Coordinates of C-alpha atoms in Angstrom, one line a residue:
Chain A
M1 CA -81.0 -38.1 111.3
P2 CA -81.0 -34.4 112.0
R3 CA -80.3 -32.3 109.0
Q4 CA -78.0 -29.3 109.2
I5 CA -78.9 -25.8 108.2
T6 CA -76.2 -23.1 108.2
A7 CA -77.5 -20.6 105.6
F8 CA -79.6 -17.6 106.7
S9 CA -81.2 -17.7 103.3
N10 CA -82.7 -21.2 104.0
P11 CA -86.5 -21.0 103.3
L12 CA -87.3 -22.8 106.6
V13 CA -85.3 -20.3 108.6
K14 CA -87.1 -17.5 106.9
S15 CA -90.5 -19.0 107.5
V16 CA -89.8 -19.8 111.2
R17 CA -88.4 -16.4 111.8
L18 CA -91.7 -14.9 110.7
L19 CA -93.5 -16.6 113.6
R20 CA -92.4 -13.8 115.9
E21 CA -95.2 -11.8 114.3
K22 CA -98.8 -12.6 115.2
R23 CA -100.0 -12.3 111.6
H24 CA -97.7 -15.1 110.5
R25 CA -98.5 -17.3 113.5
R26 CA -102.1 -17.1 112.5
E27 CA -101.4 -17.8 108.8
Q28 CA -99.1 -20.8 109.6
G29 CA -101.0 -22.0 112.7
R30 CA -97.7 -22.3 114.5
F31 CA -95.7 -20.6 117.2
L32 CA -92.3 -20.6 118.7
A33 CA -91.1 -21.8 122.1
E34 CA -87.5 -21.4 123.3
G35 CA -85.2 -22.9 125.8
L36 CA -84.4 -26.3 127.2
R37 CA -86.6 -25.9 130.3
I38 CA -89.7 -24.9 128.4
L39 CA -89.3 -27.5 125.6
T40 CA -88.7 -30.2 128.3
E41 CA -91.8 -29.1 130.2
A42 CA -93.7 -29.3 126.9
L43 CA -92.4 -32.8 126.3
D44 CA -93.4 -33.9 129.8
A45 CA -96.8 -32.6 129.1
G46 CA -97.0 -34.6 125.9
C47 CA -96.4 -31.8 123.5
L48 CA -93.8 -32.2 120.8
P49 CA -92.7 -29.5 118.3
E50 CA -93.1 -30.2 114.6
T51 CA -89.6 -28.9 114.2
I52 CA -86.8 -28.5 116.7
F53 CA -83.7 -26.4 116.1
Y54 CA -80.7 -26.9 118.3
A55 CA -77.2 -25.4 118.6
V56 CA -74.5 -27.7 117.2
D57 CA -72.4 -27.1 120.4
S58 CA -75.3 -28.5 122.6
A59 CA -75.9 -31.6 120.5
R60 CA -74.7 -33.9 123.4
H61 CA -76.7 -32.3 126.2
P62 CA -78.8 -35.1 127.6
L63 CA -82.0 -33.0 127.5
V64 CA -81.3 -32.1 123.8
V65 CA -80.6 -35.7 123.0
R66 CA -83.9 -36.7 124.6
L67 CA -85.9 -33.9 122.8
V68 CA -84.4 -34.7 119.4
A69 CA -85.1 -38.4 119.8
A70 CA -88.7 -37.8 120.8
V71 CA -89.3 -35.3 117.9
E72 CA -87.8 -37.7 115.3
Q73 CA -89.7 -40.7 116.7
A74 CA -92.9 -38.7 116.3
G75 CA -92.2 -37.9 112.7
G76 CA -91.0 -34.4 113.3
E77 CA -87.9 -32.8 112.1
A78 CA -84.7 -32.0 114.0
I79 CA -82.3 -29.4 112.7
E80 CA -78.8 -28.8 113.9
T81 CA -77.7 -25.3 113.4
S82 CA -75.5 -22.4 114.6
R83 CA -75.9 -20.0 117.4
D84 CA -76.1 -17.3 114.7
I85 CA -79.1 -18.9 113.1
L86 CA -80.8 -19.4 116.5
H87 CA -80.1 -15.7 117.2
K88 CA -81.8 -14.8 113.9
L89 CA -84.8 -17.1 114.7
S90 CA -85.3 -15.9 118.2
G91 CA -84.4 -12.3 117.8
K92 CA -82.5 -12.5 121.1
D93 CA -78.9 -11.4 121.6
N94 CA -78.2 -14.4 123.8
P95 CA -80.4 -17.1 122.1
Q96 CA -81.4 -20.3 123.9
T97 CA -79.9 -23.7 123.0
V98 CA -83.1 -25.0 121.5
L99 CA -86.1 -23.6 119.7
G100 CA -89.3 -25.5 118.8
V101 CA -92.0 -24.9 116.3
Y102 CA -95.4 -26.0 117.6
A103 CA -98.9 -26.2 116.3
E104 CA -101.3 -23.7 117.9
F105 CA -104.0 -25.3 120.0
T106 CA -106.6 -22.8 121.1
L107 CA -109.9 -24.6 121.8
P108 CA -113.5 -23.6 121.4
L109 CA -115.4 -23.4 124.7
A110 CA -117.4 -26.4 123.8
A111 CA -114.2 -28.5 123.9
L112 CA -113.6 -27.6 127.6
D113 CA -114.8 -30.1 130.2
R114 CA -115.4 -27.9 133.3
S115 CA -115.8 -30.9 135.6
T116 CA -112.1 -31.8 135.2
A117 CA -110.9 -29.0 137.4
P118 CA -112.1 -27.0 140.4
I119 CA -110.7 -23.6 139.2
W120 CA -110.7 -22.0 135.8
L121 CA -109.0 -18.7 135.0
V122 CA -110.7 -16.1 132.7
A123 CA -109.0 -13.0 131.4
Q124 CA -110.7 -10.2 129.6
S125 CA -108.8 -7.9 127.2
L126 CA -105.5 -8.6 128.9
R127 CA -102.8 -6.6 127.1
D128 CA -99.5 -7.6 128.5
P129 CA -98.0 -10.9 127.3
G130 CA -95.9 -11.3 130.5
N131 CA -99.1 -11.1 132.5
L132 CA -100.8 -13.6 130.3
G133 CA -97.9 -16.1 130.5
T134 CA -97.6 -15.6 134.3
I135 CA -101.3 -16.3 134.7
L136 CA -100.9 -19.6 132.8
R137 CA -98.0 -20.5 135.1
T138 CA -100.1 -19.7 138.1
G139 CA -103.0 -21.7 136.6
D140 CA -100.7 -24.8 136.4
A141 CA -99.6 -24.3 140.0
V142 CA -103.1 -24.1 141.5
G143 CA -104.5 -26.9 139.4
A144 CA -106.6 -24.8 137.1
G145 CA -108.2 -26.5 134.1
G146 CA -107.2 -23.7 131.7
L147 CA -107.4 -20.1 130.7
I148 CA -110.3 -18.6 128.9
L149 CA -109.5 -15.5 126.9
I150 CA -112.4 -13.0 126.5
D151 CA -112.5 -10.3 123.9
D152 CA -109.3 -8.9 122.6
C153 CA -106.5 -10.4 124.7
V154 CA -102.9 -10.4 123.8
D155 CA -101.8 -13.5 121.8
P156 CA -101.0 -16.4 124.2
F157 CA -98.6 -17.7 121.6
S158 CA -96.4 -14.6 121.4
V159 CA -92.8 -15.3 122.3
E160 CA -93.1 -13.2 125.5
A161 CA -96.2 -15.0 126.7
V162 CA -94.7 -18.4 126.0
R163 CA -91.6 -17.4 127.9
A164 CA -93.4 -16.0 130.9
S165 CA -95.5 -19.2 131.1
M166 CA -92.4 -21.2 131.6
G167 CA -94.0 -24.2 129.9
A168 CA -97.4 -23.9 131.6
L169 CA -98.8 -23.0 128.2
F170 CA -98.5 -26.7 127.4
T171 CA -100.3 -27.9 130.5
Q172 CA -103.2 -25.6 130.4
S173 CA -106.2 -25.7 128.0
I174 CA -106.6 -22.3 126.3
A175 CA -109.9 -21.2 124.9
A176 CA -111.0 -17.9 123.3
A177 CA -114.5 -16.5 123.1
T178 CA -116.5 -13.3 123.1
W179 CA -118.3 -12.3 126.2
P180 CA -121.7 -13.4 125.1
E181 CA -120.3 -16.8 124.0
F182 CA -118.7 -17.2 127.3
V183 CA -121.7 -16.3 129.4
A184 CA -124.0 -18.6 127.3
W185 CA -121.5 -21.5 127.8
L186 CA -120.9 -20.7 131.5
R187 CA -124.6 -20.7 132.3
G188 CA -125.2 -23.9 130.5
G189 CA -123.5 -25.8 133.4
A190 CA -122.3 -25.6 137.0
G191 CA -119.9 -22.9 138.0
Q192 CA -119.5 -19.7 140.1
L193 CA -118.3 -16.6 138.3
V194 CA -116.1 -14.5 140.6
G195 CA -114.9 -11.2 139.3
L196 CA -111.9 -9.3 140.6
S197 CA -113.0 -5.7 141.0
L198 CA -112.0 -2.5 142.7
D199 CA -115.6 -1.4 142.8
T200 CA -116.7 -3.6 145.6
D201 CA -116.4 -3.8 149.4
H202 CA -116.5 -7.6 149.4
D203 CA -113.3 -9.0 150.9
Y204 CA -111.8 -11.9 148.9
Q205 CA -111.5 -14.0 152.0
A206 CA -115.1 -13.7 153.2
P207 CA -116.9 -16.0 150.7
R208 CA -116.7 -19.8 150.5
Y209 CA -116.1 -20.4 146.9
A210 CA -118.1 -23.1 145.0
A211 CA -116.4 -25.4 142.5
P212 CA -115.9 -25.0 139.6
T213 CA -114.8 -21.4 140.3
F214 CA -114.3 -19.2 137.3
L215 CA -112.0 -16.4 138.3
L216 CA -112.4 -13.4 136.0
V217 CA -109.8 -10.7 135.8
G218 CA -110.1 -7.6 133.5
N219 CA -107.9 -5.4 131.5
E220 CA -104.8 -4.0 133.3
A221 CA -105.8 -0.4 132.9
Q222 CA -109.6 -0.5 132.8
G223 CA -110.6 -3.4 134.9
L224 CA -113.9 -5.2 134.1
P225 CA -116.6 -3.4 132.1
A226 CA -119.6 -2.7 134.3
E227 CA -121.9 -5.1 132.4
Y228 CA -119.4 -7.9 132.8
A229 CA -119.1 -7.2 136.5
A230 CA -122.9 -7.2 136.7
E231 CA -123.0 -10.8 135.4
C232 CA -120.6 -12.1 138.1
D233 CA -122.0 -14.1 140.9
L234 CA -119.6 -12.4 143.2
L235 CA -117.3 -9.5 143.0
V236 CA -114.4 -9.4 145.4
K237 CA -111.2 -7.5 146.1
M238 CA -108.0 -7.9 148.1
P239 CA -107.2 -5.5 150.9
M240 CA -104.9 -2.7 149.8
L241 CA -103.3 -0.8 152.6
G242 CA -101.0 1.5 150.6
K243 CA -101.3 4.5 148.3
A244 CA -101.7 2.5 145.1
D245 CA -105.2 1.6 144.1
S246 CA -104.6 -1.7 142.4
L247 CA -102.4 -4.8 142.1
N248 CA -100.7 -6.1 139.0
A249 CA -103.3 -8.3 137.1
A250 CA -101.2 -11.5 137.3
V251 CA -100.5 -10.9 141.0
A252 CA -104.2 -10.3 141.8
T253 CA -105.2 -13.4 139.9
A254 CA -102.6 -15.5 141.8
V255 CA -103.5 -14.2 145.2
M256 CA -107.1 -14.9 144.5
A257 CA -106.5 -18.3 143.0
Y258 CA -104.4 -19.4 146.0
E259 CA -107.3 -18.3 148.3
V260 CA -109.7 -20.6 146.4
L261 CA -107.1 -23.4 146.5
N262 CA -106.4 -22.9 150.2
Q263 CA -110.1 -23.1 151.1
R264 CA -110.1 -26.6 149.6
R265 CA -107.0 -28.2 151.0
R266 CA -105.7 -29.3 154.4
V267 CA -102.6 -27.4 155.4
P268 CA -100.0 -29.8 156.7
D269 CA -99.0 -29.5 160.3
P270 CA -95.7 -27.7 160.9
A271 CA -92.9 -30.3 160.8
Chain B
M1 CA -93.3 30.0 133.8
P2 CA -92.6 26.8 131.9
R3 CA -90.0 27.1 129.3
Q4 CA -90.4 25.6 125.9
I5 CA -88.0 23.2 124.3
T6 CA -88.5 22.1 120.7
A7 CA -85.0 21.2 119.6
F8 CA -83.7 17.7 119.7
S9 CA -80.2 19.1 120.1
N10 CA -81.1 20.9 123.3
P11 CA -78.4 19.8 125.9
L12 CA -81.1 19.1 128.6
V13 CA -82.9 16.7 126.2
K14 CA -79.6 15.0 125.5
S15 CA -78.8 14.6 129.1
V16 CA -82.2 13.4 130.1
R17 CA -82.4 10.9 127.3
L18 CA -79.2 9.3 128.7
L19 CA -81.1 8.3 131.9
R20 CA -82.5 5.3 130.1
E21 CA -79.1 3.8 130.7
K22 CA -78.0 2.6 134.1
R23 CA -74.5 4.1 133.9
H24 CA -75.9 7.5 133.3
R25 CA -78.5 7.2 136.1
R26 CA -75.7 6.5 138.5
E27 CA -73.5 9.3 137.2
Q28 CA -76.3 11.8 137.4
G29 CA -78.0 10.4 140.5
R30 CA -81.4 10.7 138.7
F31 CA -84.0 8.6 137.0
L32 CA -87.0 8.9 134.7
A33 CA -90.7 8.2 135.5
E34 CA -93.4 8.5 132.8
G35 CA -97.1 8.9 132.7
L36 CA -99.7 11.0 134.5
R37 CA -100.7 8.2 136.8
I38 CA -97.2 7.5 138.1
L39 CA -96.2 11.1 138.4
T40 CA -99.5 11.8 140.3
E41 CA -98.9 8.9 142.6
A42 CA -95.4 10.2 143.3
L43 CA -96.8 13.7 144.0
D44 CA -99.3 12.2 146.4
A45 CA -96.5 10.4 148.1
G46 CA -94.6 13.7 148.5
C47 CA -92.1 13.1 145.7
L48 CA -91.6 15.8 143.1
P49 CA -89.4 15.7 140.0
E50 CA -86.6 18.1 139.6
T51 CA -87.8 18.6 136.1
I52 CA -91.1 17.8 134.4
F53 CA -91.6 17.6 130.7
Y54 CA -95.1 17.7 129.3
A55 CA -96.7 17.6 125.9
V56 CA -97.9 21.0 124.7
D57 CA -101.2 19.5 123.7
S58 CA -101.8 18.3 127.3
A59 CA -101.0 21.6 129.0
R60 CA -104.6 22.1 130.2
H61 CA -105.1 18.7 131.6
P62 CA -106.0 19.2 135.3
L63 CA -103.4 16.7 136.5
V64 CA -100.7 18.3 134.3
V65 CA -101.6 21.7 135.6
R66 CA -101.4 20.4 139.2
L67 CA -98.1 18.7 138.6
V68 CA -96.5 21.7 136.9
A69 CA -97.7 24.1 139.6
A70 CA -96.2 21.8 142.3
V71 CA -92.9 21.4 140.6
E72 CA -92.5 25.1 140.0
Q73 CA -93.5 26.0 143.6
A74 CA -90.8 23.6 144.8
G75 CA -88.2 25.3 142.7
G76 CA -88.1 22.7 140.0
E77 CA -88.4 23.3 136.3
A78 CA -91.4 22.6 134.0
I79 CA -90.7 22.2 130.3
E80 CA -93.4 22.3 127.6
T81 CA -92.4 20.3 124.7
S82 CA -93.6 18.2 121.7
R83 CA -94.7 14.6 121.4
D84 CA -91.6 14.1 119.2
I85 CA -89.3 15.2 122.0
L86 CA -91.2 13.0 124.5
H87 CA -90.8 10.1 122.2
K88 CA -87.1 10.8 122.0
L89 CA -86.8 11.0 125.8
S90 CA -88.8 7.9 126.6
G91 CA -87.8 5.7 123.7
K92 CA -91.4 4.7 123.3
D93 CA -93.4 4.8 120.1
N94 CA -96.5 6.1 122.0
P95 CA -94.9 8.3 124.7
Q96 CA -96.8 9.3 127.8
T97 CA -98.0 12.9 128.2
V98 CA -95.6 13.7 131.0
L99 CA -92.1 12.6 132.0
G100 CA -90.4 13.5 135.3
V101 CA -86.7 13.5 136.2
Y102 CA -86.3 12.5 139.9
A103 CA -83.4 12.2 142.3
E104 CA -82.5 8.6 143.2
F105 CA -83.2 7.7 146.8
T106 CA -81.7 4.3 147.6
L107 CA -81.1 4.1 151.4
P108 CA -78.5 2.4 153.5
L109 CA -79.9 -0.3 155.8
A110 CA -79.1 1.9 158.8
A111 CA -81.6 4.4 157.6
L112 CA -84.5 1.9 157.7
D113 CA -86.7 1.8 160.9
R114 CA -88.0 -1.8 160.9
S115 CA -90.5 -0.9 163.6
T116 CA -92.5 1.2 161.2
A117 CA -94.0 -1.8 159.3
P118 CA -94.9 -5.4 160.0
I119 CA -93.7 -6.7 156.7
W120 CA -90.5 -6.0 154.7
L121 CA -89.7 -7.5 151.3
V122 CA -86.2 -8.7 150.5
A123 CA -85.0 -9.7 147.0
Q124 CA -81.8 -11.4 146.2
S125 CA -80.2 -11.1 142.7
L126 CA -83.6 -10.4 141.1
R127 CA -83.0 -10.0 137.4
D128 CA -86.2 -8.9 135.8
P129 CA -87.2 -5.2 136.1
G130 CA -90.9 -6.1 135.7
N131 CA -90.7 -8.4 138.7
L132 CA -88.9 -5.9 140.8
G133 CA -91.4 -3.1 140.0
T134 CA -94.3 -5.6 140.6
I135 CA -92.9 -6.5 144.0
L136 CA -92.7 -2.8 144.9
R137 CA -96.4 -2.5 143.9
T138 CA -97.3 -5.5 146.0
G139 CA -95.3 -4.1 148.9
D140 CA -97.3 -0.9 148.8
A141 CA -100.6 -2.9 148.8
V142 CA -99.7 -5.1 151.8
G143 CA -98.3 -2.3 153.9
A144 CA -94.7 -3.3 153.6
G145 CA -92.1 -0.8 154.9
G146 CA -89.9 -1.2 151.9
L147 CA -87.8 -3.4 149.6
I148 CA -84.2 -4.5 150.5
L149 CA -82.1 -5.4 147.5
I150 CA -79.4 -8.0 148.1
D151 CA -76.4 -8.7 145.9
D152 CA -76.7 -7.9 142.2
C153 CA -80.3 -7.0 141.6
V154 CA -81.7 -5.3 138.5
D155 CA -81.8 -1.5 138.9
P156 CA -85.0 -0.4 140.6
F157 CA -84.8 2.9 138.8
S158 CA -84.8 1.4 135.3
V159 CA -87.7 2.7 133.2
E160 CA -89.2 -0.8 133.2
A161 CA -89.1 -1.2 136.9
V162 CA -90.5 2.2 137.5
R163 CA -93.3 1.5 135.1
A164 CA -94.2 -1.9 136.6
S165 CA -94.2 -0.3 140.1
M166 CA -97.0 2.0 139.0
G167 CA -95.8 4.6 141.4
A168 CA -95.2 2.3 144.4
L169 CA -91.5 3.1 143.9
F170 CA -92.3 6.4 145.6
T171 CA -94.1 5.0 148.5
Q172 CA -91.6 2.2 149.5
S173 CA -88.2 2.7 151.0
I174 CA -85.6 1.0 148.9
A175 CA -82.3 -0.1 150.4
A176 CA -79.4 -2.0 148.9
A177 CA -76.9 -4.2 150.7
T178 CA -74.6 -7.2 150.5
W179 CA -75.8 -10.4 152.2
P180 CA -73.3 -10.1 155.1
E181 CA -74.4 -6.5 155.6
F182 CA -78.0 -7.5 155.6
V183 CA -77.6 -10.4 158.0
A184 CA -75.6 -8.2 160.4
W185 CA -78.3 -5.5 160.3
L186 CA -81.2 -8.0 160.6
R187 CA -79.8 -9.7 163.6
G188 CA -79.2 -6.4 165.4
G189 CA -82.9 -6.1 166.0
A190 CA -86.3 -7.9 166.0
G191 CA -87.4 -9.7 163.0
Q192 CA -88.2 -13.1 161.5
L193 CA -86.4 -14.0 158.2
V194 CA -88.7 -16.1 156.0
G195 CA -87.3 -17.5 152.8
L196 CA -89.3 -18.7 149.8
S197 CA -87.8 -22.0 148.8
L198 CA -88.5 -25.0 146.7
D199 CA -86.2 -27.1 148.8
T200 CA -88.5 -27.4 151.8
D201 CA -91.7 -29.3 152.8
H202 CA -93.0 -26.5 155.0
D203 CA -96.3 -25.2 153.8
Y204 CA -96.5 -21.4 153.8
Q205 CA -99.8 -21.5 155.6
A206 CA -98.6 -23.6 158.5
P207 CA -96.5 -21.1 160.5
R208 CA -97.8 -18.1 162.4
Y209 CA -95.5 -15.3 161.3
A210 CA -93.9 -12.9 163.7
A211 CA -93.6 -9.2 163.0
P212 CA -91.6 -7.7 161.6
T213 CA -91.5 -10.4 159.0
F214 CA -88.7 -10.2 156.4
L215 CA -89.8 -12.1 153.3
L216 CA -86.8 -13.2 151.2
V217 CA -87.2 -14.2 147.6
G218 CA -84.2 -15.4 145.5
N219 CA -83.1 -15.1 141.9
E220 CA -85.8 -16.1 139.3
A221 CA -83.7 -18.9 137.8
Q222 CA -81.6 -20.1 140.8
G223 CA -83.7 -19.4 143.9
L224 CA -81.8 -18.7 147.1
P225 CA -78.2 -19.9 147.6
A226 CA -78.0 -22.7 150.1
E227 CA -76.1 -20.6 152.7
Y228 CA -78.7 -17.9 152.5
A229 CA -81.5 -20.4 153.0
A230 CA -79.6 -21.7 156.0
E231 CA -79.7 -18.3 157.6
C232 CA -83.5 -18.1 157.4
D233 CA -85.6 -18.6 160.5
L234 CA -88.1 -20.4 158.3
L235 CA -88.2 -21.7 154.8
V236 CA -91.7 -22.1 153.3
K237 CA -93.3 -22.9 149.9
M238 CA -96.7 -22.7 148.3
P239 CA -98.4 -25.9 147.2
M240 CA -97.9 -26.5 143.5
L241 CA -100.3 -29.0 142.0
G242 CA -99.3 -28.8 138.4
K243 CA -96.4 -29.9 136.2
A244 CA -94.4 -26.7 136.6
D245 CA -92.0 -26.6 139.6
S246 CA -92.1 -22.9 140.5
L247 CA -94.1 -19.7 140.4
N248 CA -93.1 -16.4 139.0
A249 CA -90.9 -14.6 141.6
A250 CA -93.3 -11.6 141.9
V251 CA -96.3 -13.9 142.1
A252 CA -94.7 -16.0 144.9
T253 CA -93.8 -12.9 146.8
A254 CA -97.3 -11.6 146.6
V255 CA -99.0 -14.9 147.6
M256 CA -96.7 -15.1 150.6
A257 CA -97.1 -11.4 151.5
Y258 CA -100.9 -11.7 151.5
E259 CA -100.7 -14.7 153.8
V260 CA -98.7 -12.7 156.3
L261 CA -101.1 -9.8 156.0
N262 CA -104.2 -12.1 156.2
Q263 CA -102.9 -13.7 159.5
R264 CA -103.0 -10.2 161.1
R265 CA -106.3 -8.8 160.0
R266 CA -109.9 -9.4 160.6
V267 CA -111.8 -10.4 157.5
P268 CA -115.0 -8.4 157.2
D269 CA -118.2 -10.4 157.3
P270 CA -119.8 -10.9 153.9
A271 CA -122.1 -8.0 153.2

């Protein structure tokens, strides 16, 4: 049976609220995800929260009922609470109906099996949580195996990144590594490292990409460091016809990832 | 000569600070843009701020010198101020070196010349300012003529949208219209209306698009209303291989816009 919490001073409320800060996520090894859509995507991907909070006025929503049953069956805890407490937990004026507390799941590179997917996304020193979450969402759509975070990337388990991923966080493997670790792992197996760069004349549609393709995107403001670019098997860029000299990092990653996907699929005839 | 402002109580500081709110932007017909990169992009696109604020410690930066000279030559006002005042104006902990106050420039549809570009982007009830700015940035890159905002879109002149556009706000025409106004204008001339939709089996790479192509993207959560989709000449979608059922709106727009662009260009041979 769900228990009820109505007091702001409840120790669990206090501890969960701290998960909005990276330091506490690392200490607790947990993170927050909010919203029926994202928690349901997580469930469908086989990921259950350790604890689920839901608004008392949504207790009969079929998706809430399903989530609560699944959490309790797995030995987790379901907590019925007020919108005010959900507001306090999420920090949002208009809080979602449900909020889940999940265990973090960053992998070491050695745990990735590159043969399971033809595309892998690699981000270096990405700073914007919205970009990171959006790249996870794109990775899910193009059938990527996961996202490898190089150097000092923004936390993929931040509330903003989780939200922008729209649940794809739970379908994509996430690994973190330094650049030397990544290069050593990459060169220990098959794979083509393709860097997105503004310092090249190679059009992104010219090459035929080899699987597994590792798409490397650099920091939003700086792009890839020169020595990282030098390690790539290919550097490519999209045409840019306007006055601006670059694309948003998540957009560039998506345009590139769809090119790789498109080269490997048969386009259905027009109906 | 630039004048100096050091007092938080200065009436101009108070009035400019209000531009972070939409209501005051509409009242004053002005908006804020921040940062050397964006203000320089604007200058290169022929757009000058009515007023430029710059940090006294950056007065000798060559790009600041150039901006200040251009503003003063055009009869605008340059104001040397402190980081504290810039912080107050921008609301950011780590304010940019420069901040410009620009006149808003939304156009009526009748002012757009569709023959000037082969692609136009159209957004309906877009809610996220980052998505709107990113779509402007993509529009610049693909050579779009501009962005047409349908129904109740987020304000393109919000600080977040301007920032996400990275200056593309100043290179793209921006028009706003209701759906009936847009349809009447669209059908009064050449143009193919292509809607991004999840409720179709038409692969986005199957058709050959006709110029000018009007790419229509709907609200982030709802997609296009059925009656809007029915008006489209084509509905298309990208393949999605994963568990998630949609892409980020700015990502979907970019993947689609690059497909249209790619159909019309010759890809350079690999070097």
